[in-house]
Tab-separated table of C-alpha atoms and ligand atoms in Angstrom:
chain	number	residue	atom	x	y	z
A	1	UNK	CA	67.442	14.041	-18.300
A	2	UNK	CA	70.644	15.889	-17.778
A	3	UNK	CA	73.050	15.708	-14.879
A	4	UNK	CA	75.249	18.793	-14.815
A	5	UNK	CA	78.671	19.208	-13.314
A	6	UNK	CA	78.974	19.071	-9.537
A	7	UNK	CA	77.424	21.913	-7.589
A	8	UNK	CA	79.303	20.622	-4.542
A	9	UNK	CA	82.211	18.276	-5.063
A	10	UNK	CA	83.195	15.285	-2.950
A	11	UNK	CA	85.977	17.384	-1.379
A	12	UNK	CA	83.688	20.342	-0.594
A	13	UNK	CA	81.149	17.990	0.990
A	14	UNK	CA	83.793	16.247	3.071
A	15	UNK	CA	85.179	19.525	4.399
A	16	UNK	CA	81.756	20.904	5.272
A	17	UNK	CA	80.572	17.688	6.958
A	18	UNK	CA	83.709	17.672	9.118
A	19	UNK	CA	83.014	21.288	10.134
A	20	UNK	CA	79.411	20.455	11.016
A	21	UNK	CA	80.523	17.413	13.022
A	22	UNK	CA	82.986	19.568	14.971
A	23	UNK	CA	80.407	22.207	15.889
A	24	UNK	CA	77.857	19.571	16.860
A	25	UNK	CA	80.453	17.777	19.019
A	26	UNK	CA	81.331	20.949	20.895
A	27	UNK	CA	77.688	22.044	21.321
A	28	UNK	CA	76.718	18.669	22.782
A	29	UNK	CA	79.739	18.245	25.031
A	30	UNK	CA	78.897	15.940	27.950
A	31	UNK	CA	75.513	15.037	26.458
A	32	UNK	CA	74.372	11.914	24.683
A	33	UNK	CA	72.930	12.594	21.239
A	34	UNK	CA	69.959	10.727	19.782
A	35	UNK	CA	70.614	11.203	16.053
A	36	UNK	CA	67.464	10.621	14.005
A	37	UNK	CA	68.008	10.450	10.259
A	38	UNK	CA	65.159	11.055	7.833
A	39	UNK	CA	65.410	8.438	5.090
A	40	UNK	CA	65.850	7.780	2.396
A	41	UNK	CA	67.373	11.120	1.356
A	42	UNK	CA	69.602	11.649	4.396
A	43	UNK	CA	71.282	8.237	4.399
A	44	UNK	CA	74.615	9.318	2.946
A	45	UNK	CA	74.848	12.616	4.818
A	46	UNK	CA	73.787	10.867	8.024
A	47	UNK	CA	76.459	8.204	7.790
A	48	UNK	CA	79.201	10.761	7.093
A	49	UNK	CA	77.957	13.164	9.760
A	50	UNK	CA	77.714	10.649	12.615
A	51	UNK	CA	81.294	9.599	11.895
A	52	UNK	CA	82.334	13.243	12.255
A	53	UNK	CA	80.609	13.564	15.654
A	54	UNK	CA	82.848	12.543	18.550
A	55	UNK	CA	80.002	12.444	21.078
A	56	UNK	CA	78.261	9.435	22.623
A	57	UNK	CA	75.496	8.892	20.125
A	58	UNK	CA	72.511	6.627	19.535
A	59	UNK	CA	71.237	6.095	15.998
A	60	UNK	CA	67.641	5.929	14.851
A	61	UNK	CA	65.673	6.666	11.711
A	62	UNK	CA	62.395	7.728	10.208
A	63	UNK	CA	61.520	6.566	6.717
A	64	UNK	CA	59.236	9.103	5.097
A	65	UNK	CA	58.100	10.028	1.635
A	66	UNK	CA	56.552	13.187	0.243
A	67	UNK	CA	57.948	13.813	-3.232
A	68	UNK	CA	56.468	12.879	-6.555
A	69	UNK	CA	58.520	13.837	-9.609
A	70	UNK	CA	60.271	17.138	-8.745
A	71	UNK	CA	57.360	18.665	-6.791
A	72	UNK	CA	56.595	18.009	-3.135
A	73	UNK	CA	53.139	16.587	-2.526
A	74	UNK	CA	53.029	18.491	0.774
A	75	UNK	CA	51.765	15.317	2.421
A	76	UNK	CA	54.176	13.240	4.487
A	77	UNK	CA	53.875	9.471	4.823
A	78	UNK	CA	55.792	7.850	7.663
A	79	UNK	CA	56.706	4.328	6.582
A	80	UNK	CA	59.005	3.543	9.523
A	81	UNK	CA	59.114	5.394	12.818
A	82	UNK	CA	61.647	6.000	15.597
A	83	UNK	CA	61.895	3.068	17.997
A	84	UNK	CA	64.114	4.745	20.631
A	85	UNK	CA	62.416	6.521	23.523
A	86	UNK	CA	62.454	10.272	22.745
A	87	UNK	CA	61.349	11.606	26.122
A	88	UNK	CA	64.207	13.302	27.992
A	89	UNK	CA	66.730	12.720	25.166
A	90	UNK	CA	68.805	15.255	23.231
A	91	UNK	CA	67.480	14.737	19.730
A	92	UNK	CA	69.368	15.793	16.621
A	93	UNK	CA	67.137	15.476	13.574
A	94	UNK	CA	69.133	14.989	10.371
A	95	UNK	CA	67.576	15.848	7.006
A	96	UNK	CA	68.929	15.924	3.449
A	97	UNK	CA	67.325	19.124	2.185
A	98	UNK	CA	64.751	21.663	3.325
A	99	UNK	CA	62.620	23.033	0.501
A	100	UNK	CA	59.124	24.258	1.475
A	101	UNK	CA	59.880	23.206	5.073
A	102	UNK	CA	56.559	21.362	5.301
A	103	UNK	CA	57.954	17.868	5.860
A	104	UNK	CA	60.607	18.972	8.333
A	105	UNK	CA	57.995	20.910	10.292
A	106	UNK	CA	55.813	17.830	10.391
A	107	UNK	CA	58.632	15.643	11.755
A	108	UNK	CA	59.685	18.342	14.216
A	109	UNK	CA	56.206	18.675	15.682
A	110	UNK	CA	55.777	14.925	15.967
A	111	UNK	CA	59.052	14.604	17.884
A	112	UNK	CA	58.230	17.538	20.162
A	113	UNK	CA	55.017	15.800	21.213
A	114	UNK	CA	57.198	13.063	22.774
A	115	UNK	CA	58.940	15.604	25.056
A	116	UNK	CA	62.641	15.417	24.186
A	117	UNK	CA	65.084	17.221	26.532
A	118	UNK	CA	66.116	19.218	23.462
A	119	UNK	CA	65.623	19.136	19.708
A	120	UNK	CA	68.008	20.518	17.112
A	121	UNK	CA	67.886	20.189	13.371
A	122	UNK	CA	70.731	19.637	10.939
A	123	UNK	CA	70.038	19.840	7.194
A	124	UNK	CA	72.644	19.247	4.520
A	125	UNK	CA	71.029	21.653	2.021
A	126	UNK	CA	68.757	24.644	2.490
A	127	UNK	CA	66.611	25.834	-0.438
A	128	UNK	CA	65.252	28.952	1.267
A	129	UNK	CA	63.371	30.513	-1.666
A	130	UNK	CA	60.447	28.089	-1.548
A	131	UNK	CA	59.930	28.091	2.206
A	132	UNK	CA	56.302	27.907	3.436
A	133	UNK	CA	56.847	26.499	6.933
A	134	UNK	CA	59.716	27.919	8.981
A	135	UNK	CA	61.187	25.367	11.400
A	136	UNK	CA	64.438	26.612	12.944
A	137	UNK	CA	67.439	24.905	11.358
A	138	UNK	CA	70.385	24.849	13.734
A	139	UNK	CA	73.048	23.430	11.413
A	140	UNK	CA	73.123	23.915	7.639
A	141	UNK	CA	75.601	22.347	5.229
A	142	UNK	CA	75.040	24.620	2.229
A	143	UNK	CA	72.411	27.116	1.091
A	144	UNK	CA	71.259	26.637	-2.503
A	145	UNK	CA	68.992	28.549	-4.908
A	146	UNK	CA	65.718	27.131	-6.235
A	147	UNK	CA	67.140	24.295	-8.327
A	148	UNK	CA	66.413	20.570	-8.181
A	149	UNK	CA	69.488	18.647	-7.098
A	150	UNK	CA	70.451	14.980	-6.990
A	151	UNK	CA	73.306	12.933	-5.589
A	152	UNK	CA	74.782	12.346	-2.132
A	153	UNK	CA	71.560	10.545	-1.151
A	154	UNK	CA	69.162	12.909	-2.937
A	155	UNK	CA	67.073	11.451	-5.697
A	156	UNK	CA	64.923	11.983	-8.709
A	157	UNK	CA	62.367	9.152	-8.535
A	158	UNK	CA	64.740	7.081	-6.415
A	159	UNK	CA	67.625	7.376	-8.842
A	160	UNK	CA	70.967	9.196	-8.665
A	161	UNK	CA	71.252	8.770	-4.896
A	162	UNK	CA	74.581	7.010	-5.426
A	163	UNK	CA	76.357	9.994	-7.006
A	164	UNK	CA	79.064	10.937	-4.485
A	165	UNK	CA	78.572	14.672	-5.147
A	166	UNK	CA	75.623	17.096	-5.505
A	167	UNK	CA	74.551	17.959	-9.014
A	168	UNK	CA	71.779	20.064	-10.569
A	169	UNK	CA	69.149	17.921	-12.272
A	170	UNK	CA	67.241	19.077	-15.340
A	171	UNK	CA	64.427	17.188	-16.965
A	172	UNK	CA	64.746	16.924	-20.727
A	173	UNK	CA	61.813	18.770	-22.326
B	201	IMP	P1	59.812	20.034	1.730
B	201	IMP	O1	58.739	19.450	2.579
B	201	IMP	O2	59.253	20.798	0.572
B	201	IMP	O3	60.793	20.887	2.513
B	201	IMP	O4	60.565	18.848	1.045
B	201	IMP	C1	61.631	18.235	1.631
B	201	IMP	C2	61.906	16.877	1.037
B	201	IMP	O5	61.751	16.875	-0.381
B	201	IMP	C3	63.359	16.543	1.289
B	201	IMP	O6	63.497	15.758	2.437
B	201	IMP	C4	63.777	15.811	0.043
B	201	IMP	O7	63.612	14.423	0.215
B	201	IMP	C5	62.854	16.311	-1.052
B	201	IMP	N1	63.498	17.353	-1.899
B	201	IMP	C6	63.332	18.696	-1.867
B	201	IMP	N2	64.081	19.319	-2.777
B	201	IMP	C7	64.764	18.347	-3.419
B	201	IMP	C8	65.746	18.364	-4.479
B	201	IMP	O8	66.171	19.400	-5.011
B	201	IMP	N3	66.208	17.142	-4.862
B	201	IMP	C9	65.796	15.962	-4.304
B	201	IMP	N4	64.906	15.904	-3.307
B	201	IMP	C10	64.391	17.091	-2.866
B	202	MG	MG1	63.531	12.566	-1.328
């Protein structure tokens, strides 16, 4: 396998996350945010983003899995679910990357069934080319072409999540 040079550097990520945090803080002024991170992929982005949000905020998580190798299985397994009450809360769903959109759509619909006061979605990366489902994404870190990326929480078979930057991943053939 080959890890290329950074697609987004530590500095680029830091700058963008601060910008996202600022817009989220001003959009939610006077409201309490229930920030739900989708693990494992979003763990690094989530922890940087919540520190960039100046709002009163409650943390919660979903642990889900859908990927095998570099292709999505299209089937989402929820291994750990939100424990906070969702009804009447301002939910911000935080995801690492949106590819086909299938898993995000699944999580979005599940949350909506619990009647939140509002639901917004923040995704660090947006791979628009492969979209099948089209959930509205309110905050996007970066748009990327159809490449498989690792680092900053994103994995290939649970590896490379610890890279502090985003890199394109190629399987050796
Ligand atoms: P979707 O359901 O096809 O949108 O898949 C979304 C999930 O697949 C994300 O939450 C990621 O965990 C994973 N994923 C999609 N693309 C990549 C990638 O390029 N690198 C690592 N994980 C990815
Ligand atoms: Mg993943």
